[in-house]
């Protein structure tokens, strides 16, 4: 074998950046190629499908964020209403407690001045008003928690939008 019969060969592994069916080969066997030179054409249908799916996921995530933002407004309005209800219940509870205190004082001075039925009714009114106030406080707390939950949904949704955008960028 003489030195002119030797062939210098370099074998390089080639891998596509996307998966798909090869539709056209743009080089011949043993043809010398340059870095970056296209070697094959790949059917873009699968890549286009991935882009469309990524766009759909991003759109869905954005819709969830928009919905959660609306829920914040709704929950905030409900919270403000619950706070107003609590203030009204507090005023009624204070008024009922004052009435009961007056009846007690009057009964202590002159037991005959206040009928037992009137006194019992004042006690019941005071207990009822206090219970309504306590319920209104709990309702206001629940509405505040709903505002917080909606805010958390917005934050989580924004993270999903960002992840979907990264997926879309990769698909593109």
JSON list of C-alpha atoms in Angstrom, two decimals:
[
{"chain": "A", "resi": 1, "resn": "UNK", "atom": "CA", "xyz": [0.00, 0.00, 0.00]},
{"chain": "A", "resi": 2, "resn": "UNK", "atom": "CA", "xyz": [1.45, 3.30, -0.92]},
{"chain": "A", "resi": 3, "resn": "UNK", "atom": "CA", "xyz": [0.94, 6.57, 0.88]},
{"chain": "A", "resi": 4, "resn": "UNK", "atom": "CA", "xyz": [-1.21, 7.93, -1.93]},
{"chain": "A", "resi": 5, "resn": "UNK", "atom": "CA", "xyz": [-3.76, 5.17, -1.31]},
{"chain": "A", "resi": 6, "resn": "UNK", "atom": "CA", "xyz": [-4.50, 6.39, 2.23]},
{"chain": "A", "resi": 7, "resn": "UNK", "atom": "CA", "xyz": [-7.57, 8.49, 2.79]},
{"chain": "A", "resi": 8, "resn": "UNK", "atom": "CA", "xyz": [-7.84, 10.96, 5.67]},
{"chain": "A", "resi": 9, "resn": "UNK", "atom": "CA", "xyz": [-11.27, 10.52, 7.19]},
{"chain": "A", "resi": 10, "resn": "UNK", "atom": "CA", "xyz": [-12.95, 12.41, 10.01]},
{"chain": "A", "resi": 11, "resn": "UNK", "atom": "CA", "xyz": [-16.14, 11.01, 11.41]},
{"chain": "A", "resi": 12, "resn": "UNK", "atom": "CA", "xyz": [-18.42, 13.45, 13.15]},
{"chain": "A", "resi": 13, "resn": "UNK", "atom": "CA", "xyz": [-21.69, 12.64, 14.86]},
{"chain": "A", "resi": 14, "resn": "UNK", "atom": "CA", "xyz": [-24.56, 14.76, 13.63]},
{"chain": "A", "resi": 15, "resn": "UNK", "atom": "CA", "xyz": [-27.74, 15.30, 15.65]},
{"chain": "A", "resi": 16, "resn": "UNK", "atom": "CA", "xyz": [-30.71, 17.48, 14.83]},
{"chain": "A", "resi": 17, "resn": "UNK", "atom": "CA", "xyz": [-31.87, 20.20, 17.22]},
{"chain": "A", "resi": 18, "resn": "UNK", "atom": "CA", "xyz": [-35.48, 19.13, 16.74]},
{"chain": "A", "resi": 19, "resn": "UNK", "atom": "CA", "xyz": [-37.12, 15.80, 16.06]},
{"chain": "A", "resi": 20, "resn": "UNK", "atom": "CA", "xyz": [-38.99, 15.20, 12.85]},
{"chain": "A", "resi": 21, "resn": "UNK", "atom": "CA", "xyz": [-39.11, 13.39, 9.57]},
{"chain": "A", "resi": 22, "resn": "UNK", "atom": "CA", "xyz": [-36.32, 14.18, 7.10]},
{"chain": "A", "resi": 23, "resn": "UNK", "atom": "CA", "xyz": [-37.91, 15.49, 3.92]},
{"chain": "A", "resi": 24, "resn": "UNK", "atom": "CA", "xyz": [-34.79, 16.30, 1.91]},
{"chain": "A", "resi": 25, "resn": "UNK", "atom": "CA", "xyz": [-31.07, 15.60, 2.15]},
{"chain": "A", "resi": 26, "resn": "UNK", "atom": "CA", "xyz": [-29.07, 18.61, 0.95]},
{"chain": "A", "resi": 27, "resn": "UNK", "atom": "CA", "xyz": [-25.62, 16.98, 0.72]},
{"chain": "A", "resi": 28, "resn": "UNK", "atom": "CA", "xyz": [-24.17, 13.98, -1.07]},
{"chain": "A", "resi": 29, "resn": "UNK", "atom": "CA", "xyz": [-22.31, 11.07, 0.51]},
{"chain": "A", "resi": 30, "resn": "UNK", "atom": "CA", "xyz": [-18.74, 11.98, 1.41]},
{"chain": "A", "resi": 31, "resn": "UNK", "atom": "CA", "xyz": [-19.29, 15.64, 0.49]},
{"chain": "A", "resi": 32, "resn": "UNK", "atom": "CA", "xyz": [-17.22, 18.09, 2.47]},
{"chain": "A", "resi": 33, "resn": "UNK", "atom": "CA", "xyz": [-19.40, 20.39, 4.57]},
{"chain": "A", "resi": 34, "resn": "UNK", "atom": "CA", "xyz": [-18.85, 23.53, 6.60]},
{"chain": "A", "resi": 35, "resn": "UNK", "atom": "CA", "xyz": [-19.95, 24.18, 10.17]},
{"chain": "A", "resi": 36, "resn": "UNK", "atom": "CA", "xyz": [-23.50, 25.52, 10.24]},
{"chain": "A", "resi": 37, "resn": "UNK", "atom": "CA", "xyz": [-24.26, 24.33, 6.71]},
{"chain": "A", "resi": 38, "resn": "UNK", "atom": "CA", "xyz": [-27.75, 22.78, 6.43]},
{"chain": "A", "resi": 39, "resn": "UNK", "atom": "CA", "xyz": [-27.50, 19.06, 5.77]},
{"chain": "A", "resi": 40, "resn": "UNK", "atom": "CA", "xyz": [-31.16, 18.05, 5.73]},
{"chain": "A", "resi": 41, "resn": "UNK", "atom": "CA", "xyz": [-34.60, 19.55, 5.77]},
{"chain": "A", "resi": 42, "resn": "UNK", "atom": "CA", "xyz": [-36.90, 18.29, 8.51]},
{"chain": "A", "resi": 43, "resn": "UNK", "atom": "CA", "xyz": [-40.69, 18.38, 8.30]},
{"chain": "A", "resi": 44, "resn": "UNK", "atom": "CA", "xyz": [-41.74, 21.28, 10.48]},
{"chain": "A", "resi": 45, "resn": "UNK", "atom": "CA", "xyz": [-45.24, 20.00, 11.25]},
{"chain": "A", "resi": 46, "resn": "UNK", "atom": "CA", "xyz": [-44.23, 18.49, 14.61]},
{"chain": "A", "resi": 47, "resn": "UNK", "atom": "CA", "xyz": [-42.35, 21.64, 15.61]},
{"chain": "A", "resi": 48, "resn": "UNK", "atom": "CA", "xyz": [-45.30, 23.81, 14.57]},
{"chain": "A", "resi": 49, "resn": "UNK", "atom": "CA", "xyz": [-47.58, 21.61, 16.66]},
{"chain": "A", "resi": 50, "resn": "UNK", "atom": "CA", "xyz": [-45.29, 22.06, 19.66]},
{"chain": "A", "resi": 51, "resn": "UNK", "atom": "CA", "xyz": [-45.33, 25.84, 19.15]},
{"chain": "A", "resi": 52, "resn": "UNK", "atom": "CA", "xyz": [-49.13, 25.85, 18.90]},
{"chain": "A", "resi": 53, "resn": "UNK", "atom": "CA", "xyz": [-49.42, 23.74, 22.06]},
{"chain": "A", "resi": 54, "resn": "UNK", "atom": "CA", "xyz": [-47.03, 26.03, 23.92]},
{"chain": "A", "resi": 55, "resn": "UNK", "atom": "CA", "xyz": [-49.00, 29.08, 22.78]},
{"chain": "A", "resi": 56, "resn": "UNK", "atom": "CA", "xyz": [-52.23, 27.42, 23.95]},
{"chain": "A", "resi": 57, "resn": "UNK", "atom": "CA", "xyz": [-50.73, 26.63, 27.37]},
{"chain": "A", "resi": 58, "resn": "UNK", "atom": "CA", "xyz": [-49.52, 30.20, 27.71]},
{"chain": "A", "resi": 59, "resn": "UNK", "atom": "CA", "xyz": [-52.94, 31.55, 26.72]},
{"chain": "A", "resi": 60, "resn": "UNK", "atom": "CA", "xyz": [-54.66, 29.24, 29.19]},
{"chain": "A", "resi": 61, "resn": "UNK", "atom": "CA", "xyz": [-52.28, 30.27, 31.98]},
{"chain": "A", "resi": 62, "resn": "UNK", "atom": "CA", "xyz": [-52.86, 33.95, 31.18]},
{"chain": "A", "resi": 63, "resn": "UNK", "atom": "CA", "xyz": [-56.63, 33.40, 31.29]},
{"chain": "A", "resi": 64, "resn": "UNK", "atom": "CA", "xyz": [-56.26, 31.83, 34.73]},
{"chain": "A", "resi": 65, "resn": "UNK", "atom": "CA", "xyz": [-54.26, 34.86, 35.89]},
{"chain": "A", "resi": 66, "resn": "UNK", "atom": "CA", "xyz": [-56.89, 37.23, 34.51]},
{"chain": "A", "resi": 67, "resn": "UNK", "atom": "CA", "xyz": [-59.65, 35.23, 36.22]},
{"chain": "A", "resi": 68, "resn": "UNK", "atom": "CA", "xyz": [-57.75, 35.24, 39.52]},
{"chain": "A", "resi": 69, "resn": "UNK", "atom": "CA", "xyz": [-57.34, 39.01, 39.28]},
{"chain": "A", "resi": 70, "resn": "UNK", "atom": "CA", "xyz": [-61.10, 39.37, 38.87]},
{"chain": "A", "resi": 71, "resn": "UNK", "atom": "CA", "xyz": [-61.54, 37.06, 41.87]},
{"chain": "A", "resi": 72, "resn": "UNK", "atom": "CA", "xyz": [-59.36, 39.42, 43.91]},
{"chain": "A", "resi": 73, "resn": "UNK", "atom": "CA", "xyz": [-61.72, 42.29, 43.10]},
{"chain": "A", "resi": 74, "resn": "UNK", "atom": "CA", "xyz": [-64.80, 40.21, 43.93]},
{"chain": "A", "resi": 75, "resn": "UNK", "atom": "CA", "xyz": [-63.26, 38.91, 47.15]},
{"chain": "A", "resi": 76, "resn": "UNK", "atom": "CA", "xyz": [-62.12, 42.41, 48.13]},
{"chain": "A", "resi": 77, "resn": "UNK", "atom": "CA", "xyz": [-65.65, 43.78, 47.66]},
{"chain": "A", "resi": 78, "resn": "UNK", "atom": "CA", "xyz": [-67.08, 40.89, 49.69]},
{"chain": "A", "resi": 79, "resn": "UNK", "atom": "CA", "xyz": [-64.50, 41.54, 52.41]},
{"chain": "A", "resi": 80, "resn": "UNK", "atom": "CA", "xyz": [-65.41, 45.23, 52.57]},
{"chain": "A", "resi": 81, "resn": "UNK", "atom": "CA", "xyz": [-69.11, 44.30, 52.82]},
{"chain": "A", "resi": 82, "resn": "UNK", "atom": "CA", "xyz": [-68.31, 41.82, 55.59]},
{"chain": "A", "resi": 83, "resn": "UNK", "atom": "CA", "xyz": [-66.38, 44.53, 57.46]},
{"chain": "A", "resi": 84, "resn": "UNK", "atom": "CA", "xyz": [-69.39, 46.85, 57.19]},
{"chain": "A", "resi": 85, "resn": "UNK", "atom": "CA", "xyz": [-71.65, 44.06, 58.45]},
{"chain": "A", "resi": 86, "resn": "UNK", "atom": "CA", "xyz": [-69.27, 43.47, 61.34]},
{"chain": "A", "resi": 87, "resn": "UNK", "atom": "CA", "xyz": [-69.30, 47.18, 62.25]},
{"chain": "A", "resi": 88, "resn": "UNK", "atom": "CA", "xyz": [-73.12, 47.19, 62.24]},
{"chain": "A", "resi": 89, "resn": "UNK", "atom": "CA", "xyz": [-73.22, 44.03, 64.37]},
{"chain": "A", "resi": 90, "resn": "UNK", "atom": "CA", "xyz": [-70.70, 45.57, 66.77]},
{"chain": "A", "resi": 91, "resn": "UNK", "atom": "CA", "xyz": [-72.89, 48.66, 67.17]},
{"chain": "A", "resi": 92, "resn": "UNK", "atom": "CA", "xyz": [-75.95, 46.49, 67.83]},
{"chain": "A", "resi": 93, "resn": "UNK", "atom": "CA", "xyz": [-74.02, 44.38, 70.37]},
{"chain": "A", "resi": 94, "resn": "UNK", "atom": "CA", "xyz": [-72.83, 47.50, 72.20]},
{"chain": "A", "resi": 95, "resn": "UNK", "atom": "CA", "xyz": [-76.35, 48.94, 72.25]},
{"chain": "A", "resi": 96, "resn": "UNK", "atom": "CA", "xyz": [-77.83, 45.67, 73.56]},
{"chain": "A", "resi": 97, "resn": "UNK", "atom": "CA", "xyz": [-75.12, 45.45, 76.24]},
{"chain": "A", "resi": 98, "resn": "UNK", "atom": "CA", "xyz": [-75.88, 49.02, 77.36]},
{"chain": "A", "resi": 99, "resn": "UNK", "atom": "CA", "xyz": [-79.62, 48.27, 77.50]},
{"chain": "A", "resi": 100, "resn": "UNK", "atom": "CA", "xyz": [-78.94, 45.17, 79.59]},
{"chain": "A", "resi": 101, "resn": "UNK", "atom": "CA", "xyz": [-76.66, 47.15, 81.91]},
{"chain": "A", "resi": 102, "resn": "UNK", "atom": "CA", "xyz": [-79.39, 49.79, 82.38]},
{"chain": "A", "resi": 103, "resn": "UNK", "atom": "CA", "xyz": [-82.00, 47.14, 83.19]},
{"chain": "A", "resi": 104, "resn": "UNK", "atom": "CA", "xyz": [-79.62, 45.48, 85.67]},
{"chain": "A", "resi": 105, "resn": "UNK", "atom": "CA", "xyz": [-78.91, 48.80, 87.38]},
{"chain": "A", "resi": 106, "resn": "UNK", "atom": "CA", "xyz": [-82.58, 49.68, 87.50]},
{"chain": "A", "resi": 107, "resn": "UNK", "atom": "CA", "xyz": [-83.48, 46.23, 88.80]},
{"chain": "A", "resi": 108, "resn": "UNK", "atom": "CA", "xyz": [-80.79, 46.51, 91.48]},
{"chain": "A", "resi": 109, "resn": "UNK", "atom": "CA", "xyz": [-82.24, 49.82, 92.66]},
{"chain": "A", "resi": 110, "resn": "UNK", "atom": "CA", "xyz": [-85.89, 48.80, 92.41]},
{"chain": "A", "resi": 111, "resn": "UNK", "atom": "CA", "xyz": [-86.68, 45.18, 91.51]},
{"chain": "A", "resi": 112, "resn": "UNK", "atom": "CA", "xyz": [-90.28, 46.11, 90.74]},
{"chain": "A", "resi": 113, "resn": "UNK", "atom": "CA", "xyz": [-89.27, 48.77, 88.16]},
{"chain": "A", "resi": 114, "resn": "UNK", "atom": "CA", "xyz": [-88.35, 46.21, 85.49]},
{"chain": "A", "resi": 115, "resn": "UNK", "atom": "CA", "xyz": [-90.55, 43.27, 84.57]},
{"chain": "A", "resi": 116, "resn": "UNK", "atom": "CA", "xyz": [-88.73, 39.93, 84.48]},
{"chain": "A", "resi": 117, "resn": "UNK", "atom": "CA", "xyz": [-89.87, 39.45, 80.90]},
{"chain": "A", "resi": 118, "resn": "UNK", "atom": "CA", "xyz": [-88.27, 42.77, 79.92]},
{"chain": "A", "resi": 119, "resn": "UNK", "atom": "CA", "xyz": [-85.04, 41.83, 81.68]},
{"chain": "A", "resi": 120, "resn": "UNK", "atom": "CA", "xyz": [-84.98, 38.35, 80.08]},
{"chain": "A", "resi": 121, "resn": "UNK", "atom": "CA", "xyz": [-85.61, 39.91, 76.67]},
{"chain": "A", "resi": 122, "resn": "UNK", "atom": "CA", "xyz": [-82.71, 42.35, 77.17]},
{"chain": "A", "resi": 123, "resn": "UNK", "atom": "CA", "xyz": [-80.41, 39.46, 78.13]},
{"chain": "A", "resi": 124, "resn": "UNK", "atom": "CA", "xyz": [-81.46, 37.46, 75.07]},
{"chain": "A", "resi": 125, "resn": "UNK", "atom": "CA", "xyz": [-81.03, 40.52, 72.84]},
{"chain": "A", "resi": 126, "resn": "UNK", "atom": "CA", "xyz": [-77.53, 41.09, 74.22]},
{"chain": "A", "resi": 127, "resn": "UNK", "atom": "CA", "xyz": [-76.50, 37.45, 73.69]},
{"chain": "A", "resi": 128, "resn": "UNK", "atom": "CA", "xyz": [-77.96, 37.44, 70.18]},
{"chain": "A", "resi": 129, "resn": "UNK", "atom": "CA", "xyz": [-76.25, 40.68, 69.20]},
{"chain": "A", "resi": 130, "resn": "UNK", "atom": "CA", "xyz": [-72.93, 39.40, 70.56]},
{"chain": "A", "resi": 131, "resn": "UNK", "atom": "CA", "xyz": [-73.32, 36.16, 68.59]},
{"chain": "A", "resi": 132, "resn": "UNK", "atom": "CA", "xyz": [-74.14, 38.11, 65.41]},
{"chain": "A", "resi": 133, "resn": "UNK", "atom": "CA", "xyz": [-71.07, 40.27, 65.96]},
{"chain": "A", "resi": 134, "resn": "UNK", "atom": "CA", "xyz": [-68.87, 37.18, 66.43]},
{"chain": "A", "resi": 135, "resn": "UNK", "atom": "CA", "xyz": [-70.34, 35.59, 63.28]},
{"chain": "A", "resi": 136, "resn": "UNK", "atom": "CA", "xyz": [-69.72, 38.80, 61.33]},
{"chain": "A", "resi": 137, "resn": "UNK", "atom": "CA", "xyz": [-66.09, 38.82, 62.52]},
{"chain": "A", "resi": 138, "resn": "UNK", "atom": "CA", "xyz": [-65.62, 35.24, 61.34]},
{"chain": "A", "resi": 139, "resn": "UNK", "atom": "CA", "xyz": [-67.24, 36.06, 58.00]},
{"chain": "A", "resi": 140, "resn": "UNK", "atom": "CA", "xyz": [-64.92, 39.04, 57.55]},
{"chain": "A", "resi": 141, "resn": "UNK", "atom": "CA", "xyz": [-61.91, 36.81, 58.33]},
{"chain": "A", "resi": 142, "resn": "UNK", "atom": "CA", "xyz": [-63.11, 34.26, 55.77]},
{"chain": "A", "resi": 143, "resn": "UNK", "atom": "CA", "xyz": [-63.48, 37.01, 53.15]},
{"chain": "A", "resi": 144, "resn": "UNK", "atom": "CA", "xyz": [-59.97, 38.27, 53.94]},
{"chain": "A", "resi": 145, "resn": "UNK", "atom": "CA", "xyz": [-58.70, 34.71, 53.45]},
{"chain": "A", "resi": 146, "resn": "UNK", "atom": "CA", "xyz": [-60.45, 34.59, 50.06]},
{"chain": "A", "resi": 147, "resn": "UNK", "atom": "CA", "xyz": [-58.62, 37.76, 49.01]},
{"chain": "A", "resi": 148, "resn": "UNK", "atom": "CA", "xyz": [-55.32, 36.17, 50.05]},
{"chain": "A", "resi": 149, "resn": "UNK", "atom": "CA", "xyz": [-56.17, 32.96, 48.19]},
{"chain": "A", "resi": 150, "resn": "UNK", "atom": "CA", "xyz": [-56.99, 34.89, 45.01]},
{"chain": "A", "resi": 151, "resn": "UNK", "atom": "CA", "xyz": [-53.70, 36.79, 45.31]},
{"chain": "A", "resi": 152, "resn": "UNK", "atom": "CA", "xyz": [-51.88, 33.47, 45.65]},
{"chain": "A", "resi": 153, "resn": "UNK", "atom": "CA", "xyz": [-53.65, 32.20, 42.53]},
{"chain": "A", "resi": 154, "resn": "UNK", "atom": "CA", "xyz": [-52.45, 35.27, 40.63]},
{"chain": "A", "resi": 155, "resn": "UNK", "atom": "CA", "xyz": [-48.86, 34.65, 41.71]},
{"chain": "A", "resi": 156, "resn": "UNK", "atom": "CA", "xyz": [-49.05, 30.96, 40.79]},
{"chain": "A", "resi": 157, "resn": "UNK", "atom": "CA", "xyz": [-50.68, 31.80, 37.48]},
{"chain": "A", "resi": 158, "resn": "UNK", "atom": "CA", "xyz": [-47.99, 34.34, 36.67]},
{"chain": "A", "resi": 159, "resn": "UNK", "atom": "CA", "xyz": [-45.39, 31.62, 37.31]},
{"chain": "A", "resi": 160, "resn": "UNK", "atom": "CA", "xyz": [-47.30, 29.34, 34.90]},
{"chain": "A", "resi": 161, "resn": "UNK", "atom": "CA", "xyz": [-47.37, 32.11, 32.28]},
{"chain": "A", "resi": 162, "resn": "UNK", "atom": "CA", "xyz": [-43.61, 32.57, 32.63]},
{"chain": "A", "resi": 163, "resn": "UNK", "atom": "CA", "xyz": [-43.02, 28.82, 32.33]},
{"chain": "A", "resi": 164, "resn": "UNK", "atom": "CA", "xyz": [-45.31, 28.65, 29.29]},
{"chain": "A", "resi": 165, "resn": "UNK", "atom": "CA", "xyz": [-43.42, 31.56, 27.73]},
{"chain": "A", "resi": 166, "resn": "UNK", "atom": "CA", "xyz": [-40.12, 29.71, 28.23]},
{"chain": "A", "resi": 167, "resn": "UNK", "atom": "CA", "xyz": [-41.64, 26.60, 26.68]},
{"chain": "A", "resi": 168, "resn": "UNK", "atom": "CA", "xyz": [-42.88, 28.69, 23.76]},
{"chain": "A", "resi": 169, "resn": "UNK", "atom": "CA", "xyz": [-39.44, 30.25, 23.31]},
{"chain": "A", "resi": 170, "resn": "UNK", "atom": "CA", "xyz": [-37.89, 26.78, 23.28]},
{"chain": "A", "resi": 171, "resn": "UNK", "atom": "CA", "xyz": [-40.46, 25.50, 20.80]},
{"chain": "A", "resi": 172, "resn": "UNK", "atom": "CA", "xyz": [-39.82, 28.46, 18.52]}
]
